[in-house]
Short mmCIF file of C-alpha atoms in Angstrom, two decimals:
data_model
loop_
_atom_site.label_atom_id
_atom_site.label_comp_id
_atom_site.label_asym_id
_atom_site.label_seq_id
_atom_site.Cartn_x
_atom_site.Cartn_y
_atom_site.Cartn_z
CA MET A 1 -10.70 -9.59 -19.15
CA LEU A 2 -10.13 -12.87 -17.57
CA PHE A 3 -9.69 -12.93 -13.66
CA GLY A 4 -8.61 -9.28 -13.68
CA ARG A 5 -5.92 -9.83 -16.20
CA LYS A 6 -5.64 -7.96 -19.54
CA ASP A 7 -5.23 -10.63 -22.24
CA ASN A 8 -2.89 -8.40 -24.27
CA ALA A 9 -0.44 -7.87 -21.32
CA PRO A 10 2.79 -9.90 -22.00
CA LYS A 11 3.74 -12.51 -19.59
CA THR A 12 7.33 -12.10 -18.47
CA GLU A 13 9.86 -14.74 -17.44
CA ILE A 14 11.99 -13.02 -14.71
CA THR A 15 15.54 -13.89 -15.21
CA SER A 16 17.18 -10.97 -13.35
CA LEU A 17 15.71 -8.31 -11.00
CA GLN A 18 16.84 -4.84 -10.46
CA LYS A 19 14.10 -3.49 -8.26
CA LEU A 20 10.64 -4.58 -7.00
CA THR A 21 8.27 -2.36 -4.99
CA LEU A 22 4.95 -3.79 -3.53
CA ARG A 23 2.78 -1.23 -1.86
CA VAL A 24 -0.02 -2.56 0.44
CA SER A 25 -2.55 -0.09 1.63
CA GLY A 26 -5.34 -0.63 4.23
CA MET A 27 -7.59 1.72 6.13
CA ARG A 28 -4.88 2.87 8.64
CA VAL A 29 -1.53 1.47 7.32
CA THR A 30 0.47 1.53 4.19
CA GLU A 31 3.38 -0.99 3.94
CA VAL A 32 6.02 -0.98 1.35
CA TYR A 33 8.14 -3.93 0.47
CA GLU A 34 11.15 -3.16 -1.57
CA ILE A 35 13.46 -5.76 -3.15
CA LEU A 36 16.73 -4.45 -4.70
CA ASP A 37 19.69 -6.04 -6.44
CA SER A 38 22.63 -5.36 -4.18
CA ASN A 39 25.84 -6.99 -5.83
CA GLY A 40 24.15 -10.27 -6.67
CA GLN A 41 22.18 -10.35 -3.29
CA ALA A 42 18.46 -9.49 -3.03
CA GLU A 43 18.05 -6.78 -0.33
CA VAL A 44 14.59 -7.03 1.07
CA SER A 45 13.24 -3.98 3.00
CA LEU A 46 9.86 -3.31 4.76
CA TYR A 47 8.75 0.20 5.27
CA HIS A 48 5.70 1.82 6.87
CA LYS A 49 4.47 4.87 5.51
CA HIS A 50 4.21 7.81 8.03
CA TYR A 51 1.84 10.50 7.33
CA SER A 52 2.21 13.84 8.83
CA ARG A 53 1.62 17.63 8.14
CA GLU A 54 5.16 18.03 7.11
CA GLY A 55 4.73 15.41 4.51
CA ASP A 56 4.67 11.67 4.06
CA SER A 57 7.77 9.59 4.56
CA LEU A 58 8.76 5.92 4.65
CA VAL A 59 10.14 4.53 7.93
CA LEU A 60 12.35 1.47 7.55
CA GLN A 61 11.03 -1.33 9.83
CA LYS A 62 12.89 -4.35 8.54
CA ARG A 63 15.78 -5.42 6.19
CA THR A 64 17.50 -8.53 5.29
CA CYS A 65 19.51 -10.01 2.32
CA THR A 66 18.95 -13.35 0.64
CA ASP A 67 20.66 -14.96 -2.48
CA MET A 68 19.41 -13.55 -5.80
CA PRO A 69 18.80 -17.04 -7.24
CA ARG A 70 16.49 -17.88 -4.14
CA MET A 71 14.60 -14.60 -4.77
CA LEU A 72 14.27 -15.35 -8.67
CA ALA A 73 12.93 -18.71 -7.66
CA LEU A 74 10.28 -17.18 -5.30
CA LEU A 75 9.24 -14.90 -8.17
CA LYS A 76 8.90 -17.74 -10.42
CA ASP A 77 7.14 -20.07 -7.94
CA CYS A 78 4.67 -17.23 -7.33
CA GLY A 79 4.23 -16.40 -10.92
CA VAL A 80 5.02 -12.74 -10.54
CA GLY A 81 5.98 -12.43 -14.16
CA GLU A 82 2.40 -13.46 -15.16
CA TRP A 83 1.00 -10.59 -12.99
CA ASN A 84 2.05 -7.95 -15.63
CA GLY A 85 -1.08 -6.02 -16.66
CA PHE A 86 -3.19 -7.46 -13.77
CA VAL A 87 -5.98 -4.98 -12.80
CA GLY A 88 -8.04 -6.25 -9.76
CA HIS A 89 -11.06 -4.22 -9.76
CA HIS A 90 -12.72 -3.70 -6.25
CA PRO A 91 -15.42 -6.36 -5.79
CA ARG A 92 -19.12 -5.06 -5.68
CA HIS A 93 -20.64 -4.53 -2.32
CA VAL A 94 -17.19 -4.94 -0.47
CA ARG A 95 -16.75 -1.75 1.71
CA ASP A 96 -13.28 -2.35 3.04
CA GLY A 97 -10.08 -4.16 2.15
CA GLN A 98 -6.68 -3.81 1.05
CA MET A 99 -5.25 -2.29 -2.15
CA PHE A 100 -1.88 -3.30 -3.66
CA GLU A 101 0.45 -1.79 -6.37
CA LEU A 102 3.34 -3.72 -7.74
CA THR A 103 6.04 -2.42 -10.03
CA ALA A 104 9.25 -4.16 -10.96
CA GLU A 105 12.17 -3.61 -13.10
CA VAL A 106 13.31 -6.84 -14.51
CA ASN A 107 15.58 -8.46 -17.27
CA GLY A 108 17.79 -5.34 -17.73
CA GLY A 109 15.01 -3.06 -18.82
CA GLY A 110 11.64 -4.91 -18.70
CA ARG A 111 8.87 -3.69 -16.43
CA ILE A 112 6.05 -5.54 -14.62
CA TYR A 113 3.00 -3.52 -13.30
CA ALA A 114 -0.09 -4.84 -11.42
CA HIS A 115 -2.63 -3.32 -9.06
CA GLY A 116 -5.85 -4.14 -7.45
CA SER A 117 -8.18 -3.46 -4.71
CA GLU A 118 -9.31 -6.58 -2.55
CA ASN A 119 -8.74 -8.44 -5.84
CA PHE A 120 -5.30 -10.03 -6.18
CA PRO A 121 -3.41 -12.15 -8.75
CA ARG A 122 -2.86 -15.79 -8.32
CA HIS A 123 -0.26 -16.64 -5.53
CA TYR A 124 -0.15 -12.91 -4.34
CA HIS A 125 -0.65 -14.04 -0.68
CA ASP A 126 1.97 -16.73 -1.08
CA PHE A 127 4.40 -14.08 -2.20
CA VAL A 128 3.57 -11.61 0.70
CA ARG A 129 3.84 -14.46 3.17
CA ALA A 130 7.26 -15.48 1.83
CA LEU A 131 8.39 -11.90 2.11
CA CYS A 132 7.09 -11.72 5.75
CA GLU A 133 9.03 -15.00 6.53
CA LEU A 134 12.25 -13.69 4.96
CA LEU A 135 11.91 -10.62 7.20
CA ALA A 136 10.92 -12.31 10.43
CA GLY A 137 13.24 -11.42 13.27
CA CYS A 138 15.07 -8.58 11.30
CA GLU A 139 14.01 -5.67 13.30
CA VAL A 140 15.89 -2.45 12.49
CA ASP A 141 17.09 0.24 14.90
CA GLN A 142 14.94 3.20 14.13
CA GLY A 143 17.93 5.42 14.17
CA GLU A 144 19.21 3.75 11.03
CA ASP A 145 18.28 3.98 7.30
#
């Protein structure tokens, strides 16, 4: 395995996106980014996972839309199609950190899956930063969903 990637995992050129879910978990917070195809637009949402005795739930924090070609360009620029099969094992002697899990439905039936713990694929942080920039200033009324 080279840099956490399984050599036999196929690289995927993303030409269409149906759904992408990125779950980022730390010690106290779990955030879930979701991108959906909404009639040719990419609907981008950020949820916080709320834990309670009654059960876990996702609480919408922010939502925005952007052109799907812009989103596909972002996925290509960050190499998300090359993340398929990435397994980022937790580094030795690191006691804390973030875990991530990405699942995506692409190209009308293809699937991308990657996960890691304080070990990320190339351009992962660029991708998360771009999602945060898209969502900046898009607070959602907590009565909505």
